Structures are given as structure tokens and as C-alpha cells.
Amino acid sequence: VPNMETIKLEPPRIAELPPLLVGGLCERYTMGKTAAIPSQWERFSRYVGNIPGGIDGPAYGVCFNFESNEFDYLC
């Protein structure tokens, strides 16, 4: 692809951390049909800073419940 910039990434780092409780908006997707994930984050962004018991810090996208060609995505 012309004019495509290559970004050099550091090698992944694997760390063992204590359990992390996450909460957010969850949607079910099929592999290859994930175009709505950005709008899911847009909907979720309205709640950031207003979630009871929430803490400041990074936000995560979590993929889970993989079955066949589908999975759940939590932001």
C-alpha cells in the first residue's frame, strides 16, 4: 500500500498480575464482522468517569466466550 507508514513496536512483555475486575458494555460479534467495535467504544466513553466504584486508569477491550465463529467483546 503506497504511503503506508511502518511503526516499530517493542517486543511483547508478559507479566503475571493479580486478578483484575472489569466492567463495561458487552456486545456479541462474529469473526470478520467487527466494524461496530469503535461505535461500542464511543457509547462506552459517555460512562467513563461516572461508573460507581470505577478507578482512573487505562481502559481495556476484552474478548471472551469464543464459540464457533462468535465471541463477546467488552469495553
PDB file of N, CA and C in Angstrom:
ATOM      1  N   VAL A   1       0.857  -1.172   0.000  1.00  0.00           N
ATOM      2  CA  VAL A   1       0.000   0.000   0.000  1.00  0.00           C
ATOM      3  C   VAL A   1       0.899   1.229   0.000  1.00  0.00           C
ATOM      4  N   PRO A   2       0.750   2.123  -0.955  1.00  0.00           N
ATOM      5  CA  PRO A   2       1.584   3.321  -1.007  1.00  0.00           C
ATOM      6  C   PRO A   2       1.342   4.224   0.198  1.00  0.00           C
ATOM      7  N   ASN A   3       2.382   4.905   0.627  1.00  0.00           N
ATOM      8  CA  ASN A   3       2.321   5.858   1.733  1.00  0.00           C
ATOM      9  C   ASN A   3       1.929   5.231   3.065  1.00  0.00           C
ATOM     10  N   MET A   4       2.124   3.943   3.196  1.00  0.00           N
ATOM     11  CA  MET A   4       1.802   3.290   4.469  1.00  0.00           C
ATOM     12  C   MET A   4       3.044   3.366   5.350  1.00  0.00           C
ATOM     13  N   GLU A   5       2.887   3.929   6.522  1.00  0.00           N
ATOM     14  CA  GLU A   5       3.987   4.090   7.451  1.00  0.00           C
ATOM     15  C   GLU A   5       4.150   2.829   8.295  1.00  0.00           C
ATOM     16  N   THR A   6       5.375   2.391   8.479  1.00  0.00           N
ATOM     17  CA  THR A   6       5.656   1.239   9.323  1.00  0.00           C
ATOM     18  C   THR A   6       6.012   1.732  10.713  1.00  0.00           C
ATOM     19  N   ILE A   7       5.366   1.174  11.709  1.00  0.00           N
ATOM     20  CA  ILE A   7       5.632   1.549  13.091  1.00  0.00           C
ATOM     21  C   ILE A   7       6.380   0.412  13.755  1.00  0.00           C
ATOM     22  N   LYS A   8       7.520   0.736  14.352  1.00  0.00           N
ATOM     23  CA  LYS A   8       8.297  -0.284  15.045  1.00  0.00           C
ATOM     24  C   LYS A   8       7.774  -0.423  16.475  1.00  0.00           C
ATOM     25  N   LEU A   9       7.404  -1.638  16.840  1.00  0.00           N
ATOM     26  CA  LEU A   9       6.892  -1.915  18.176  1.00  0.00           C
ATOM     27  C   LEU A   9       7.924  -2.676  18.985  1.00  0.00           C
ATOM     28  N   GLU A  10       7.902  -2.429  20.277  1.00  0.00           N
ATOM     29  CA  GLU A  10       8.749  -3.193  21.182  1.00  0.00           C
ATOM     30  C   GLU A  10       8.211  -4.620  21.263  1.00  0.00           C
ATOM     31  N   PRO A  11       9.068  -5.587  21.556  1.00  0.00           N
ATOM     32  CA  PRO A  11       8.572  -6.961  21.708  1.00  0.00           C
ATOM     33  C   PRO A  11       7.547  -7.013  22.849  1.00  0.00           C
ATOM     34  N   PRO A  12       6.562  -7.917  22.758  1.00  0.00           N
ATOM     35  CA  PRO A  12       5.569  -8.008  23.835  1.00  0.00           C
ATOM     36  C   PRO A  12       6.218  -8.401  25.154  1.00  0.00           C
ATOM     37  N   ARG A  13       5.625  -7.919  26.224  1.00  0.00           N
ATOM     38  CA  ARG A  13       6.100  -8.237  27.568  1.00  0.00           C
ATOM     39  C   ARG A  13       4.989  -9.027  28.249  1.00  0.00           C
ATOM     40  N   ILE A  14       5.328 -10.149  28.817  1.00  0.00           N
ATOM     41  CA  ILE A  14       4.364 -10.980  29.526  1.00  0.00           C
ATOM     42  C   ILE A  14       4.607 -10.808  31.018  1.00  0.00           C
ATOM     43  N   ALA A  15       3.544 -10.470  31.737  1.00  0.00           N
ATOM     44  CA  ALA A  15       3.668 -10.259  33.178  1.00  0.00           C
ATOM     45  C   ALA A  15       2.512 -10.949  33.881  1.00  0.00           C
ATOM     46  N   GLU A  16       2.789 -11.490  35.053  1.00  0.00           N
ATOM     47  CA  GLU A  16       1.729 -12.058  35.879  1.00  0.00           C
ATOM     48  C   GLU A  16       1.290 -10.993  36.858  1.00  0.00           C
ATOM     49  N   LEU A  17      -0.004 -10.718  36.860  1.00  0.00           N
ATOM     50  CA  LEU A  17      -0.572  -9.692  37.721  1.00  0.00           C
ATOM     51  C   LEU A  17      -1.710 -10.292  38.537  1.00  0.00           C
ATOM     52  N   PRO A  18      -2.112  -9.595  39.595  1.00  0.00           N
ATOM     53  CA  PRO A  18      -3.260 -10.097  40.359  1.00  0.00           C
ATOM     54  C   PRO A  18      -4.525 -10.009  39.509  1.00  0.00           C
ATOM     55  N   PRO A  19      -5.581 -10.714  39.898  1.00  0.00           N
ATOM     56  CA  PRO A  19      -6.834 -10.652  39.135  1.00  0.00           C
ATOM     57  C   PRO A  19      -7.319  -9.209  38.990  1.00  0.00           C
ATOM     58  N   LEU A  20      -7.980  -8.952  37.881  1.00  0.00           N
ATOM     59  CA  LEU A  20      -8.486  -7.620  37.574  1.00  0.00           C
ATOM     60  C   LEU A  20      -9.979  -7.722  37.298  1.00  0.00           C
ATOM     61  N   LEU A  21     -10.774  -6.973  38.021  1.00  0.00           N
ATOM     62  CA  LEU A  21     -12.214  -6.945  37.804  1.00  0.00           C
ATOM     63  C   LEU A  21     -12.507  -5.852  36.784  1.00  0.00           C
ATOM     64  N   VAL A  22     -13.164  -6.221  35.699  1.00  0.00           N
ATOM     65  CA  VAL A  22     -13.505  -5.249  34.662  1.00  0.00           C
ATOM     66  C   VAL A  22     -15.011  -5.227  34.468  1.00  0.00           C
ATOM     67  N   GLY A  23     -15.502  -4.090  34.036  1.00  0.00           N
ATOM     68  CA  GLY A  23     -16.920  -3.943  33.743  1.00  0.00           C
ATOM     69  C   GLY A  23     -17.068  -2.964  32.599  1.00  0.00           C
ATOM     70  N   GLY A  24     -18.142  -3.075  31.877  1.00  0.00           N
ATOM     71  CA  GLY A  24     -18.344  -2.157  30.767  1.00  0.00           C
ATOM     72  C   GLY A  24     -19.518  -2.582  29.918  1.00  0.00           C
ATOM     73  N   LEU A  25     -19.472  -2.205  28.648  1.00  0.00           N
ATOM     74  CA  LEU A  25     -20.508  -2.579  27.694  1.00  0.00           C
ATOM     75  C   LEU A  25     -20.046  -3.799  26.921  1.00  0.00           C
ATOM     76  N   CYS A  26     -20.939  -4.773  26.772  1.00  0.00           N
ATOM     77  CA  CYS A  26     -20.594  -6.021  26.097  1.00  0.00           C
ATOM     78  C   CYS A  26     -21.502  -6.235  24.893  1.00  0.00           C
ATOM     79  N   GLU A  27     -20.907  -6.660  23.790  1.00  0.00           N
ATOM     80  CA  GLU A  27     -21.643  -6.988  22.567  1.00  0.00           C
ATOM     81  C   GLU A  27     -21.103  -8.306  22.022  1.00  0.00           C
ATOM     82  N   ARG A  28     -21.926  -9.010  21.279  1.00  0.00           N
ATOM     83  CA  ARG A  28     -21.542 -10.269  20.636  1.00  0.00           C
ATOM     84  C   ARG A  28     -21.200  -9.978  19.181  1.00  0.00           C
ATOM     85  N   TYR A  29     -20.077 -10.527  18.694  1.00  0.00           N
ATOM     86  CA  TYR A  29     -19.612 -10.315  17.325  1.00  0.00           C
ATOM     87  C   TYR A  29     -19.295 -11.647  16.666  1.00  0.00           C
ATOM     88  N   THR A  30     -19.240 -11.635  15.360  1.00  0.00           N
ATOM     89  CA  THR A  30     -18.743 -12.777  14.607  1.00  0.00           C
ATOM     90  C   THR A  30     -17.390 -12.392  14.037  1.00  0.00           C
ATOM     91  N   MET A  31     -16.544 -13.376  13.843  1.00  0.00           N
ATOM     92  CA  MET A  31     -15.225 -13.120  13.264  1.00  0.00           C
ATOM     93  C   MET A  31     -15.400 -12.460  11.902  1.00  0.00           C
ATOM     94  N   GLY A  32     -14.641 -11.435  11.651  1.00  0.00           N
ATOM     95  CA  GLY A  32     -14.716 -10.753  10.373  1.00  0.00           C
ATOM     96  C   GLY A  32     -15.805  -9.702  10.301  1.00  0.00           C
ATOM     97  N   LYS A  33     -16.662  -9.626  11.311  1.00  0.00           N
ATOM     98  CA  LYS A  33     -17.730  -8.611  11.332  1.00  0.00           C
ATOM     99  C   LYS A  33     -17.637  -7.841  12.648  1.00  0.00           C
ATOM    100  N   THR A  34     -16.563  -7.092  12.759  1.00  0.00           N
ATOM    101  CA  THR A  34     -16.278  -6.370  13.994  1.00  0.00           C
ATOM    102  C   THR A  34     -16.274  -4.854  13.787  1.00  0.00           C
ATOM    103  N   ALA A  35     -16.824  -4.391  12.692  1.00  0.00           N
ATOM    104  CA  ALA A  35     -16.778  -2.962  12.357  1.00  0.00           C
ATOM    105  C   ALA A  35     -17.497  -2.090  13.383  1.00  0.00           C
ATOM    106  N   ALA A  36     -18.391  -2.657  14.174  1.00  0.00           N
ATOM    107  CA  ALA A  36     -19.144  -1.866  15.151  1.00  0.00           C
ATOM    108  C   ALA A  36     -18.387  -1.663  16.466  1.00  0.00           C
ATOM    109  N   ILE A  37     -17.212  -2.266  16.622  1.00  0.00           N
ATOM    110  CA  ILE A  37     -16.470  -2.108  17.881  1.00  0.00           C
ATOM    111  C   ILE A  37     -16.130  -0.643  18.163  1.00  0.00           C
ATOM    112  N   PRO A  38     -15.684   0.157  17.187  1.00  0.00           N
ATOM    113  CA  PRO A  38     -15.425   1.568  17.500  1.00  0.00           C
ATOM    114  C   PRO A  38     -16.668   2.314  18.015  1.00  0.00           C
ATOM    115  N   SER A  39     -17.848   2.036  17.471  1.00  0.00           N
ATOM    116  CA  SER A  39     -19.050   2.705  17.969  1.00  0.00           C
ATOM    117  C   SER A  39     -19.411   2.192  19.373  1.00  0.00           C
ATOM    118  N   GLN A  40     -19.053   0.954  19.685  1.00  0.00           N
ATOM    119  CA  GLN A  40     -19.255   0.438  21.042  1.00  0.00           C
ATOM    120  C   GLN A  40     -18.399   1.248  22.017  1.00  0.00           C
ATOM    121  N   TRP A  41     -17.142   1.529  21.639  1.00  0.00           N
ATOM    122  CA  TRP A  41     -16.276   2.355  22.476  1.00  0.00           C
ATOM    123  C   TRP A  41     -16.823   3.774  22.602  1.00  0.00           C
ATOM    124  N   GLU A  42     -17.390   4.286  21.546  1.00  0.00           N
ATOM    125  CA  GLU A  42     -17.978   5.627  21.593  1.00  0.00           C
ATOM    126  C   GLU A  42     -19.131   5.673  22.602  1.00  0.00           C
ATOM    127  N   ARG A  43     -19.984   4.661  22.574  1.00  0.00           N
ATOM    128  CA  ARG A  43     -21.079   4.584  23.554  1.00  0.00           C
ATOM    129  C   ARG A  43     -20.535   4.455  24.977  1.00  0.00           C
ATOM    130  N   PHE A  44     -19.498   3.635  25.142  1.00  0.00           N
ATOM    131  CA  PHE A  44     -18.907   3.420  26.463  1.00  0.00           C
ATOM    132  C   PHE A  44     -18.252   4.693  26.997  1.00  0.00           C
ATOM    133  N   SER A  45     -17.667   5.502  26.122  1.00  0.00           N
ATOM    134  CA  SER A  45     -16.928   6.688  26.566  1.00  0.00           C
ATOM    135  C   SER A  45     -17.807   7.656  27.368  1.00  0.00           C
ATOM    136  N   ARG A  46     -19.113   7.643  27.147  1.00  0.00           N
ATOM    137  CA  ARG A  46     -20.031   8.507  27.907  1.00  0.00           C
ATOM    138  C   ARG A  46     -20.052   8.151  29.393  1.00  0.00           C
ATOM    139  N   TYR A  47     -19.697   6.906  29.721  1.00  0.00           N
ATOM    140  CA  TYR A  47     -19.743   6.448  31.098  1.00  0.00           C
ATOM    141  C   TYR A  47     -18.415   6.619  31.836  1.00  0.00           C
ATOM    142  N   VAL A  48     -17.329   6.806  31.096  1.00  0.00           N
ATOM    143  CA  VAL A  48     -16.006   6.911  31.723  1.00  0.00           C
ATOM    144  C   VAL A  48     -16.003   8.083  32.707  1.00  0.00           C
ATOM    145  N   GLY A  49     -15.566   7.816  33.921  1.00  0.00           N
ATOM    146  CA  GLY A  49     -15.560   8.820  34.975  1.00  0.00           C
ATOM    147  C   GLY A  49     -16.849   8.871  35.770  1.00  0.00           C
ATOM    148  N   ASN A  50     -17.870   8.113  35.353  1.00  0.00           N
ATOM    149  CA  ASN A  50     -19.161   8.120  36.041  1.00  0.00           C
ATOM    150  C   ASN A  50     -19.610   6.723  36.445  1.00  0.00           C
ATOM    151  N   ILE A  51     -18.686   5.800  36.575  1.00  0.00           N
ATOM    152  CA  ILE A  51     -19.018   4.421  36.927  1.00  0.00           C
ATOM    153  C   ILE A  51     -18.787   4.231  38.424  1.00  0.00           C
ATOM    154  N   PRO A  52     -19.830   3.891  39.186  1.00  0.00           N
ATOM    155  CA  PRO A  52     -19.655   3.692  40.628  1.00  0.00           C
ATOM    156  C   PRO A  52     -18.575   2.645  40.905  1.00  0.00           C
ATOM    157  N   GLY A  53     -17.638   2.990  41.751  1.00  0.00           N
ATOM    158  CA  GLY A  53     -16.547   2.077  42.098  1.00  0.00           C
ATOM    159  C   GLY A  53     -15.436   2.044  41.067  1.00  0.00           C
ATOM    160  N   GLY A  54     -15.576   2.812  40.000  1.00  0.00           N
ATOM    161  CA  GLY A  54     -14.547   2.836  38.959  1.00  0.00           C
ATOM    162  C   GLY A  54     -13.280   3.526  39.439  1.00  0.00           C
ATOM    163  N   ILE A  55     -12.176   3.210  38.824  1.00  0.00           N
ATOM    164  CA  ILE A  55     -10.900   3.845  39.156  1.00  0.00           C
ATOM    165  C   ILE A  55     -10.322   4.477  37.899  1.00  0.00           C
ATOM    166  N   ASP A  56      -9.529   5.515  38.093  1.00  0.00           N
ATOM    167  CA  ASP A  56      -8.850   6.129  36.959  1.00  0.00           C
ATOM    168  C   ASP A  56      -7.767   5.181  36.455  1.00  0.00           C
ATOM    169  N   GLY A  57      -7.539   5.201  35.184  1.00  0.00           N
ATOM    170  CA  GLY A  57      -6.510   4.345  34.606  1.00  0.00           C
ATOM    171  C   GLY A  57      -6.879   3.964  33.196  1.00  0.00           C
ATOM    172  N   PRO A  58      -6.183   2.992  32.680  1.00  0.00           N
ATOM    173  CA  PRO A  58      -6.436   2.606  31.285  1.00  0.00           C
ATOM    174  C   PRO A  58      -7.790   1.921  31.121  1.00  0.00           C
ATOM    175  N   ALA A  59      -8.276   1.951  29.902  1.00  0.00           N
ATOM    176  CA  ALA A  59      -9.479   1.204  29.539  1.00  0.00           C
ATOM    177  C   ALA A  59      -9.036   0.006  28.715  1.00  0.00           C
ATOM    178  N   TYR A  60      -9.754  -1.080  28.825  1.00  0.00           N
ATOM    179  CA  TYR A  60      -9.366  -2.317  28.156  1.00  0.00           C
ATOM    180  C   TYR A  60     -10.476  -2.813  27.236  1.00  0.00           C
ATOM    181  N   GLY A  61     -10.093  -3.504  26.195  1.00  0.00           N
ATOM    182  CA  GLY A  61     -11.010  -4.262  25.371  1.00  0.00           C
ATOM    183  C   GLY A  61     -10.754  -5.734  25.656  1.00  0.00           C
ATOM    184  N   VAL A  62     -11.786  -6.460  26.021  1.00  0.00           N
ATOM    185  CA  VAL A  62     -11.628  -7.859  26.417  1.00  0.00           C
ATOM    186  C   VAL A  62     -12.468  -8.736  25.493  1.00  0.00           C
ATOM    187  N   CYS A  63     -11.837  -9.715  24.849  1.00  0.00           N
ATOM    188  CA  CYS A  63     -12.517 -10.706  24.012  1.00  0.00           C
ATOM    189  C   CYS A  63     -12.644 -11.990  24.829  1.00  0.00           C
ATOM    190  N   PHE A  64     -13.847 -12.580  24.853  1.00  0.00           N
ATOM    191  CA  PHE A  64     -14.042 -13.813  25.627  1.00  0.00           C
ATOM    192  C   PHE A  64     -15.248 -14.568  25.087  1.00  0.00           C
ATOM    193  N   ASN A  65     -15.514 -15.722  25.644  1.00  0.00           N
ATOM    194  CA  ASN A  65     -16.625 -16.594  25.221  1.00  0.00           C
ATOM    195  C   ASN A  65     -16.551 -16.941  23.732  1.00  0.00           C
ATOM    196  N   PHE A  66     -15.400 -17.385  23.305  1.00  0.00           N
ATOM    197  CA  PHE A  66     -15.240 -17.781  21.904  1.00  0.00           C
ATOM    198  C   PHE A  66     -15.995 -19.076  21.650  1.00  0.00           C
ATOM    199  N   GLU A  67     -16.929 -19.034  20.732  1.00  0.00           N
ATOM    200  CA  GLU A  67     -17.702 -20.209  20.349  1.00  0.00           C
ATOM    201  C   GLU A  67     -17.885 -20.172  18.840  1.00  0.00           C
ATOM    202  N   SER A  68     -17.448 -21.214  18.196  1.00  0.00           N
ATOM    203  CA  SER A  68     -17.623 -21.298  16.743  1.00  0.00           C
ATOM    204  C   SER A  68     -16.999 -20.080  16.097  1.00  0.00           C
ATOM    205  N   ASN A  69     -17.799 -19.261  15.469  1.00  0.00           N
ATOM    206  CA  ASN A  69     -17.322 -18.084  14.745  1.00  0.00           C
ATOM    207  C   ASN A  69     -17.692 -16.794  15.498  1.00  0.00           C
ATOM    208  N   GLU A  70     -18.053 -16.899  16.775  1.00  0.00           N
ATOM    209  CA  GLU A  70     -18.520 -15.756  17.531  1.00  0.00           C
ATOM    210  C   GLU A  70     -17.723 -15.551  18.818  1.00  0.00           C
ATOM    211  N   PHE A  71     -17.784 -14.331  19.333  1.00  0.00           N
ATOM    212  CA  PHE A  71     -17.142 -14.017  20.599  1.00  0.00           C
ATOM    213  C   PHE A  71     -17.820 -12.790  21.205  1.00  0.00           C
ATOM    214  N   ASP A  72     -17.635 -12.613  22.514  1.00  0.00           N
ATOM    215  CA  ASP A  72     -18.115 -11.423  23.212  1.00  0.00           C
ATOM    216  C   ASP A  72     -16.963 -10.433  23.312  1.00  0.00           C
ATOM    217  N   TYR A  73     -17.300  -9.141  23.179  1.00  0.00           N
ATOM    218  CA  TYR A  73     -16.305  -8.080  23.318  1.00  0.00           C
ATOM    219  C   TYR A  73     -16.818  -7.101  24.358  1.00  0.00           C
ATOM    220  N   LEU A  74     -15.992  -6.849  25.364  1.00  0.00           N
ATOM    221  CA  LEU A  74     -16.315  -5.941  26.454  1.00  0.00           C
ATOM    222  C   LEU A  74     -15.381  -4.751  26.396  1.00  0.00           C
ATOM    223  N   CYS A  75     -15.942  -3.550  26.412  1.00  0.00           N
ATOM    224  CA  CYS A  75     -15.089  -2.351  26.503  1.00  0.00           C
ATOM    225  C   CYS A  75     -15.474  -1.575  27.745  1.00  0.00           C
TER     226      CYS A  75
END
